[in-house]
Tab-separated table of C-alpha atoms in Angstrom:
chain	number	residue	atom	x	y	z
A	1	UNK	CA	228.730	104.712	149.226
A	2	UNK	CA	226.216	103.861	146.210
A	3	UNK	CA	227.102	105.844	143.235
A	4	UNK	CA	223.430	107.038	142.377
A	5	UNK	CA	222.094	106.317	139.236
A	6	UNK	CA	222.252	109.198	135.959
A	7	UNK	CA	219.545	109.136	133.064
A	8	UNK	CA	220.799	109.581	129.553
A	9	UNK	CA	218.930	112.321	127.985
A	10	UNK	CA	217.142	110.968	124.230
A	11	UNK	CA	219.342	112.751	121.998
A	12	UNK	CA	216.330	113.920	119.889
A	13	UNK	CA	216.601	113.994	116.325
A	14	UNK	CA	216.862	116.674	114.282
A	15	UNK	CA	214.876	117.534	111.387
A	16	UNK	CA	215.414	121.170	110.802
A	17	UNK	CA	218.944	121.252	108.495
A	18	UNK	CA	220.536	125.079	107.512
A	19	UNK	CA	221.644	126.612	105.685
A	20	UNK	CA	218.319	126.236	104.259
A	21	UNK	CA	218.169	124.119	100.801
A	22	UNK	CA	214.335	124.329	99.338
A	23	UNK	CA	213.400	123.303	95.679
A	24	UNK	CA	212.933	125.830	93.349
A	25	UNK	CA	208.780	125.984	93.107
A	26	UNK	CA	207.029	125.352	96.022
A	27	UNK	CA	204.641	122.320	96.250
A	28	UNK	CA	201.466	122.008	94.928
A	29	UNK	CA	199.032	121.487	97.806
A	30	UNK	CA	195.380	119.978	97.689
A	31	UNK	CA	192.659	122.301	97.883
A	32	UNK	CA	191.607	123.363	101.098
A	33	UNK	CA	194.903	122.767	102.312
A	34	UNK	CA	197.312	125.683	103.925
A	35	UNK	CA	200.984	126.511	101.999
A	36	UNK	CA	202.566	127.826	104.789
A	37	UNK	CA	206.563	127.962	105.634
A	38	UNK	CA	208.004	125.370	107.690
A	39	UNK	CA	208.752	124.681	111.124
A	40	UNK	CA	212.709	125.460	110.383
A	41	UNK	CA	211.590	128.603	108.850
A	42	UNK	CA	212.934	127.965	105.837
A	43	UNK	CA	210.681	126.595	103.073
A	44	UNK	CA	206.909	126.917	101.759
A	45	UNK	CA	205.044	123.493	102.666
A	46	UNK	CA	201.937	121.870	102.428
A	47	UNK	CA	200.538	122.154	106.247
A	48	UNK	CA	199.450	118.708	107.943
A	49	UNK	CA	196.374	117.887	108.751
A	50	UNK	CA	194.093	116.248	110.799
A	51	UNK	CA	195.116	113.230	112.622
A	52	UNK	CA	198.855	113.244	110.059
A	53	UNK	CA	202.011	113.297	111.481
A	54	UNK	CA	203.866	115.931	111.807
A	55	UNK	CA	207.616	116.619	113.449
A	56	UNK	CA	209.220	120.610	114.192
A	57	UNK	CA	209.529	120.648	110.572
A	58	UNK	CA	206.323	119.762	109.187
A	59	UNK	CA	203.487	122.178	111.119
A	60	UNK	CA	199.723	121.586	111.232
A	61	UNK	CA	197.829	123.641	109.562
A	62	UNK	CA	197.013	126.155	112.090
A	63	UNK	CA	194.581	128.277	110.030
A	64	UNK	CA	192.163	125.367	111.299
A	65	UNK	CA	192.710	125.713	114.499
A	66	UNK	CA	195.044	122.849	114.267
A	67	UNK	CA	198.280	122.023	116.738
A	68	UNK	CA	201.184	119.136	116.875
A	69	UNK	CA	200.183	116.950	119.757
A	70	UNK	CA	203.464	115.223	121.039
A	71	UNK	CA	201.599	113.813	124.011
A	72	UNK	CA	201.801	110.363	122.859
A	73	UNK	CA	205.181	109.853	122.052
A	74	UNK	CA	206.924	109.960	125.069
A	75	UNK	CA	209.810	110.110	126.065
A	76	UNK	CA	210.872	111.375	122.667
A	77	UNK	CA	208.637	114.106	121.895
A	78	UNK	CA	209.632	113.747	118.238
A	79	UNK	CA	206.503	112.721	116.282
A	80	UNK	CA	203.401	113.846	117.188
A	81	UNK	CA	199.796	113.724	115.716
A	82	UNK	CA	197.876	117.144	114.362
A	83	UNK	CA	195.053	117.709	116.585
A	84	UNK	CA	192.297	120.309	117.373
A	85	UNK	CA	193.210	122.740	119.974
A	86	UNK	CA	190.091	122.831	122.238
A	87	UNK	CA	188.621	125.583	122.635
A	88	UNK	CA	185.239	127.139	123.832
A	89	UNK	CA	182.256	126.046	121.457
A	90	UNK	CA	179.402	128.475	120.854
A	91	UNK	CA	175.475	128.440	120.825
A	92	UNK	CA	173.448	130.322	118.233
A	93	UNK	CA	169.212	130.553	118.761
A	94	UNK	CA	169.795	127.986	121.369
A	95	UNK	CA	171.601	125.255	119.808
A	96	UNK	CA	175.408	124.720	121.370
A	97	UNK	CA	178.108	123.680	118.666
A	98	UNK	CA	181.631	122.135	119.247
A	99	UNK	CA	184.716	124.891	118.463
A	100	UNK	CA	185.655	124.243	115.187
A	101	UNK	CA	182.569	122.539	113.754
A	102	UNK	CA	180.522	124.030	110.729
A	103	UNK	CA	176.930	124.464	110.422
A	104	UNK	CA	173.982	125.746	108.238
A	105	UNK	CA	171.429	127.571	110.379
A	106	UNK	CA	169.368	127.727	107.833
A	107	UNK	CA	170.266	127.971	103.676
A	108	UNK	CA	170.669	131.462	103.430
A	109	UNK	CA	174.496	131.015	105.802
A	110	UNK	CA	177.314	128.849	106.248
A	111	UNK	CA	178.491	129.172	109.626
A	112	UNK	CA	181.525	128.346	111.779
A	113	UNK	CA	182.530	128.085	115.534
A	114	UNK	CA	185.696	129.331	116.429
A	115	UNK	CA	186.328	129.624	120.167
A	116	UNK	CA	182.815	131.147	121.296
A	117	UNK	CA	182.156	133.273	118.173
A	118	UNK	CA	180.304	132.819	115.244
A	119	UNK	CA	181.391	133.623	112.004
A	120	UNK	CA	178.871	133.041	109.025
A	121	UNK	CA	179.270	133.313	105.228
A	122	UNK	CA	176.367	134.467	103.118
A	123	UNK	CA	175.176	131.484	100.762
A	124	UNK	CA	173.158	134.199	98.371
A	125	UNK	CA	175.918	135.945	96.471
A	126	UNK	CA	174.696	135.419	92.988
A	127	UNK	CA	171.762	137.630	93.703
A	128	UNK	CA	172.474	140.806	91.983
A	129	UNK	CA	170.250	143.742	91.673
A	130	UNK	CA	168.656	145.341	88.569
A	131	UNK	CA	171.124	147.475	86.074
A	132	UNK	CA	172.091	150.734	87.569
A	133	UNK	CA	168.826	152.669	85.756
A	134	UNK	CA	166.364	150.695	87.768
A	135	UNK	CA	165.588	153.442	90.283
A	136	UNK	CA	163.873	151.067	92.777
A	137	UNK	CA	165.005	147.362	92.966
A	138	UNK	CA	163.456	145.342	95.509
A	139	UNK	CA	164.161	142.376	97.105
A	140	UNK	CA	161.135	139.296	96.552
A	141	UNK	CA	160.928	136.381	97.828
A	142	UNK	CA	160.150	133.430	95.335
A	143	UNK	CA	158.688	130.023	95.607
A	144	UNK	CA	160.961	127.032	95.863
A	145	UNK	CA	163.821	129.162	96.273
A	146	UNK	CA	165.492	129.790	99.042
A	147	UNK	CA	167.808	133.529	97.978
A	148	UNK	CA	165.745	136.329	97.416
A	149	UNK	CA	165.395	137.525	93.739
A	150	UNK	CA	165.900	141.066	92.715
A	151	UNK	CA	163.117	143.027	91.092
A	152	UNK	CA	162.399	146.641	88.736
A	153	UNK	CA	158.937	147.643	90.216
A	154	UNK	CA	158.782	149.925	87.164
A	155	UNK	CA	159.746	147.606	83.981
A	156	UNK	CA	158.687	150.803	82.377
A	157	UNK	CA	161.768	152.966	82.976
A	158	UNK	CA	164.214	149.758	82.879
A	159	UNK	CA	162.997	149.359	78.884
A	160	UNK	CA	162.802	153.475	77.681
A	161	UNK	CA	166.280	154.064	79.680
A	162	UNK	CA	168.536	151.000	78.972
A	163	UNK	CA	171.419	151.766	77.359
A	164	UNK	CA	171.497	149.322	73.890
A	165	UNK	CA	174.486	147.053	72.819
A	166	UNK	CA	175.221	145.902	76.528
A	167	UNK	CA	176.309	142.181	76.792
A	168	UNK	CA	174.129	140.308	79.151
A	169	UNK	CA	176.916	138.367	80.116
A	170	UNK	CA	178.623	140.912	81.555
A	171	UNK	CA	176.291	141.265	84.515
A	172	UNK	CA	175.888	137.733	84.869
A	173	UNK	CA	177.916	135.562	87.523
A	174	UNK	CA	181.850	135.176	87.471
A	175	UNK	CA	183.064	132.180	89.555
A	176	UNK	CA	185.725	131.764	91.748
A	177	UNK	CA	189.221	131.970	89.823
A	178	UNK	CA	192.093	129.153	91.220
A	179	UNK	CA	195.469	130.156	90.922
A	180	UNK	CA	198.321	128.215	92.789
A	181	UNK	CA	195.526	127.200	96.038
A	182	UNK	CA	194.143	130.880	95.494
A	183	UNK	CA	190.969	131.770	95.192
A	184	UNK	CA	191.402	134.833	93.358
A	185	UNK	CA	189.280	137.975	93.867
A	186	UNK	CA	189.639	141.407	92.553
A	187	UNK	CA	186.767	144.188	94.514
A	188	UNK	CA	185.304	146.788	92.003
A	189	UNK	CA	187.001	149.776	91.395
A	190	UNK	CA	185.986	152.350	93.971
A	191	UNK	CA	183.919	155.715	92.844
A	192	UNK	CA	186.324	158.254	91.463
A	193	UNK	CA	187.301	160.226	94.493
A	194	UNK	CA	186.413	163.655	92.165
A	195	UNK	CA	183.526	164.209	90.573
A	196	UNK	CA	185.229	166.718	88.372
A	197	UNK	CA	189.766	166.899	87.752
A	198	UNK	CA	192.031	164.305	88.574
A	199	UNK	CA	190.900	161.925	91.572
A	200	UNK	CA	191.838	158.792	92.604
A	201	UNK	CA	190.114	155.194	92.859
A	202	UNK	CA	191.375	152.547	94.704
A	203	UNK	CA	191.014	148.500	94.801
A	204	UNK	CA	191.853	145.319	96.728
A	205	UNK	CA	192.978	142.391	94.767
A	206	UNK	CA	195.062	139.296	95.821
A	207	UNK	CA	195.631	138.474	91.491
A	208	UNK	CA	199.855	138.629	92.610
A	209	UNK	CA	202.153	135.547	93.726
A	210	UNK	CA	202.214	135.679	97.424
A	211	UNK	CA	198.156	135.534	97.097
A	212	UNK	CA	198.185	138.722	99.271
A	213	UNK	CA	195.162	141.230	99.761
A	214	UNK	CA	196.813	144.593	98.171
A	215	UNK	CA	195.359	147.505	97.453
A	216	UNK	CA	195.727	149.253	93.714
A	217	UNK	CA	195.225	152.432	92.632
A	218	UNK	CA	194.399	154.611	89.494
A	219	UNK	CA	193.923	157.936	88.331
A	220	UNK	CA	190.494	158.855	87.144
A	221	UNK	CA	189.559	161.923	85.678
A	222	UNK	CA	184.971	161.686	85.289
A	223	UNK	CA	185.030	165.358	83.652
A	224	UNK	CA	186.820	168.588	83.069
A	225	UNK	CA	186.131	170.945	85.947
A	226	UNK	CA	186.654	174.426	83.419
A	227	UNK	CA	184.605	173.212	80.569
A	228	UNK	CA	180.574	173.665	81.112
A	229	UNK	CA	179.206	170.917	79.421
A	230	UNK	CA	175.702	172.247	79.673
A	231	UNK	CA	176.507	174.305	76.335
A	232	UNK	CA	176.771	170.907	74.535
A	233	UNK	CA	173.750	169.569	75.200
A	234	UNK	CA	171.341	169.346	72.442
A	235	UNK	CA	168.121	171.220	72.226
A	236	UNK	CA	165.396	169.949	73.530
A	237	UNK	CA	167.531	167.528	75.730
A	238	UNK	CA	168.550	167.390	79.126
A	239	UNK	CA	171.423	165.042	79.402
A	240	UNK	CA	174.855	164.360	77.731
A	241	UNK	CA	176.195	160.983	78.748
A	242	UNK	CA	179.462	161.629	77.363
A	243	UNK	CA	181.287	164.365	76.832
A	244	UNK	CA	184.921	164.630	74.546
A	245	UNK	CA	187.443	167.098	73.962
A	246	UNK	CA	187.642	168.009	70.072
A	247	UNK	CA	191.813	167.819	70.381
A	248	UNK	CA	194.213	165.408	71.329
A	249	UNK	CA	195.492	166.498	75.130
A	250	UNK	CA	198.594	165.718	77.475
A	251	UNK	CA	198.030	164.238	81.211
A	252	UNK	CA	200.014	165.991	83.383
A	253	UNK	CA	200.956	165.333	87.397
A	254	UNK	CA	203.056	167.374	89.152
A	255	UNK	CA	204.671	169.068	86.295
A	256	UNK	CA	205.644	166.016	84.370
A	257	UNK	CA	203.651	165.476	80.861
A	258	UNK	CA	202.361	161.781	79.385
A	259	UNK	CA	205.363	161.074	77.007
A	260	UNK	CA	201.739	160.066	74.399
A	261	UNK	CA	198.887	162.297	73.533
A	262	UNK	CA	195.468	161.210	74.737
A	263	UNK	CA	191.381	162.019	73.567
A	264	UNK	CA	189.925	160.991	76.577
A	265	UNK	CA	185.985	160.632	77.180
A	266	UNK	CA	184.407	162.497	80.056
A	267	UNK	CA	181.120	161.595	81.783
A	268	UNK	CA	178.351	164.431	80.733
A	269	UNK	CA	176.093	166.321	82.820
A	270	UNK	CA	172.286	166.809	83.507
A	271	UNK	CA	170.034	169.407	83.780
A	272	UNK	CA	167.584	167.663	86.207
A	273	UNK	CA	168.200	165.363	88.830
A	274	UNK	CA	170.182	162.503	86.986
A	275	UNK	CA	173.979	162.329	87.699
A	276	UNK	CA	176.421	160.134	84.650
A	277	UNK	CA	178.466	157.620	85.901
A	278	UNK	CA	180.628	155.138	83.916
A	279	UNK	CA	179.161	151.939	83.448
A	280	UNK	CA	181.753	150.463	80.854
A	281	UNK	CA	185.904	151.623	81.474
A	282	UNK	CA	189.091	150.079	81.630
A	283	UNK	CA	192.887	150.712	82.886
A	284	UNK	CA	195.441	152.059	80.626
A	285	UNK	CA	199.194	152.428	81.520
A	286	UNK	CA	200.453	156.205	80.854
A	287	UNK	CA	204.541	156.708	80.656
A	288	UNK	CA	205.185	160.198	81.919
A	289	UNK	CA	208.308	162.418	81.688
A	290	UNK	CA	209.623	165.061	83.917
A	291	UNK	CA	211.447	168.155	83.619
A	292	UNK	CA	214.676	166.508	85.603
A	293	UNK	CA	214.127	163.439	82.569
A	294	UNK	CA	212.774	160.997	85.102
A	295	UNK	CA	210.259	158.742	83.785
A	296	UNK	CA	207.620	157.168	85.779
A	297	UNK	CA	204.031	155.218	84.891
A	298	UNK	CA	200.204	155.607	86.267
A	299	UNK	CA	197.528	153.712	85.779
A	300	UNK	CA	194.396	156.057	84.539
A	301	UNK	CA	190.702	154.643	84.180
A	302	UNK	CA	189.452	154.974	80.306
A	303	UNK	CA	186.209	155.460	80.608
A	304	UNK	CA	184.268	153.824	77.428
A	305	UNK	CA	180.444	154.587	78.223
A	306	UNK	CA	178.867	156.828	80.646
A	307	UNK	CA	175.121	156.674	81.735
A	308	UNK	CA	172.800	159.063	83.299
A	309	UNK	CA	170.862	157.714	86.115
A	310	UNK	CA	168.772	158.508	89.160
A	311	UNK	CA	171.173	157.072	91.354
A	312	UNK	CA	173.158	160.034	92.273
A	313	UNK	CA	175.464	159.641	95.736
A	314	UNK	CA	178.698	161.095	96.798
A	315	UNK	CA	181.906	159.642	95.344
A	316	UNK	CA	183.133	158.685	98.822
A	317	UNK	CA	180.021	157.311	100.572
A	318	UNK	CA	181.880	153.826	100.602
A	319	UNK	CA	178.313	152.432	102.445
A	320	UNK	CA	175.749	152.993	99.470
A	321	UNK	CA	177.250	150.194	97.451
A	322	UNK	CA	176.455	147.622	100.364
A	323	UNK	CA	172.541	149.290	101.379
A	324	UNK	CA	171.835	149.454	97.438
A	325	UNK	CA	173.632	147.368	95.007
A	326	UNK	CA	174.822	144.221	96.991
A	327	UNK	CA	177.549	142.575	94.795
A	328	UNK	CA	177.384	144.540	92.279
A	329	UNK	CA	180.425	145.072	89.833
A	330	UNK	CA	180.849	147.802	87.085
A	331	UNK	CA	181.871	146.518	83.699
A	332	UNK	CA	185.625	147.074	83.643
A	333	UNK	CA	189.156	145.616	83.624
């Protein structure tokens, strides 16, 4: 009887190799372009794009919705070509787009379809709103242009309440920073989470080497909670901006003492409706000691230069910076 007939299977070939073996920095990739790890799991590569090659080894860059098609290299199945994984495309104000293609409805947004949804980016993000003392800023639109400009309907209060010696440049623009493919950003420091003693505020910044959103944290302390500053203001006046103790003091958490002695300024207080905020501060690193003779640093907001203003809110309303004061940042580092 007829002996039947056996197909050889194609020995595939093999581009994963372990133990792993990766060069010591990983590659520098184009901008716009993924670094992600490799197919073998082993080392940080620049992801393949659009109509490239790519094997189990090198992926496509799948933050673009992009997969290795091995369709037409049969029977092999070796080498395939990056392509778009189809998906369902969207329609916005009656106008259908493909899944993955970007659009401008109109100037103000930059908008993308990713498998039926939407998701737009705001083009007006240099529009920032008068200094903190402007006690109504409005939005206006202005001719030729398509972002909105911010207004002071009372130029009056802006000029007799400005604080002097600010830098204009610090409430002007910042762009983008690039580090290694990453577009670094840094949020504002929240609102102390105290309005008197020792609070917390919190960040997110991805300034680190694995470009990863973290969040930060720092002590604050805006004022003294047994001192009544009222006594220090000045006759005849109604604020203090800032308030400072006349000796050299200790921070202490949990029963272990700042290893240095500190003359910190406080935020004042008001007598009418105005509230002080910081408007200029930085971050300081504090060593601390304990009684066991552990050691341990915190970061602690120095505040510089307080302000007293109408806009008074609660510390932890985390909305009232996005209703009032789109993008804005306070002056600090």
């Amino acid at each position: 009887s007829p002996v039947p007939a056996t197909t050889e299977p194609y020995p595939r070939r093999q581009y994963c190799r372990w133990p792993c073996e990766c060069p010591r920095a990983p590659p520098r990739c184009p901008p716009g372009v993924s670094l992600v790890t490799d197919g073998c799991e082993c080392c940080k590569a620049c992801a393949r794009q659009r109509g490239e090659s790519c094997t189990e080894a090198d992926t496509c860059d799948f933050h673009r919705g992009l997969y290795c098609d091995y369709s037409g290299d049969r029977p092999r199945y070796e080498i395939g070509v990056c392509a778009q994984i189809v998906g369902v495309g969207c329609v916005l104000n009656g106008v259908r787009y493909k899944n993955g293609e970007t659009f401008q409805p109109n100037c103000k947004y930059n908008c993308t379809c990713i498998n039926g949804a939407v998701g737009c980016v705001p083009m007006c993000t240099n529009s920032r709103p008068p200094l903190v003392w402007c006690p109504n800023p409005k939005l206006i639109k202005m001719a030729g242009k398509c972002c909105e400009q911010w207004v002071c309907d009372d130029s009056r209060k802006i000029r007799k309440t400005s604080p002097r010696h600010i830098s204009s440049a610090a409430y002007e623009g910042e762009d983008e920073a690039w580090q290694k493919n990453c577009i670094v950003h840094t949020s504002p420091w929240s609102p102390c989470s105290k309005t008197c003693g020792l609070g917390i505020s919190t960040r997110i910044s991805n300034d680190n080497d694995q470009c990863r959103l973290l969040k930060e944290s720092r002590l604050c302390n805006m004022r003294p909670c047994e001192v009544d500053i009222t006594q220090h203001i000045k006759p005849g006046k109604k604020c203090l901006a800032v308030y400072r103790e006349n000796e050299p003091m200790n921070y202490t958490i949990s029963g272990c003492v700042s290893k240095s002695t500190y003359r910190p300024k406080y935020c004042g207080v008001c007598t009418d409706n105005r509230c002080c905020t910081p408007y200029k501060s930085k971050t300081i690193e504090v060593r601390f000691q304990c009684p066991d003779g552990t050691e341990f640093s915190w970061k602690i907001m120095w505040i510089n230069a307080c302000f007293c203003n109408l806009n008074c809110r609660n510390p932890n309303d985390i909305f009232a910076d996005l209703a009032h004061y789109y993008d804005y940042s306070e002056i600090a580092n």
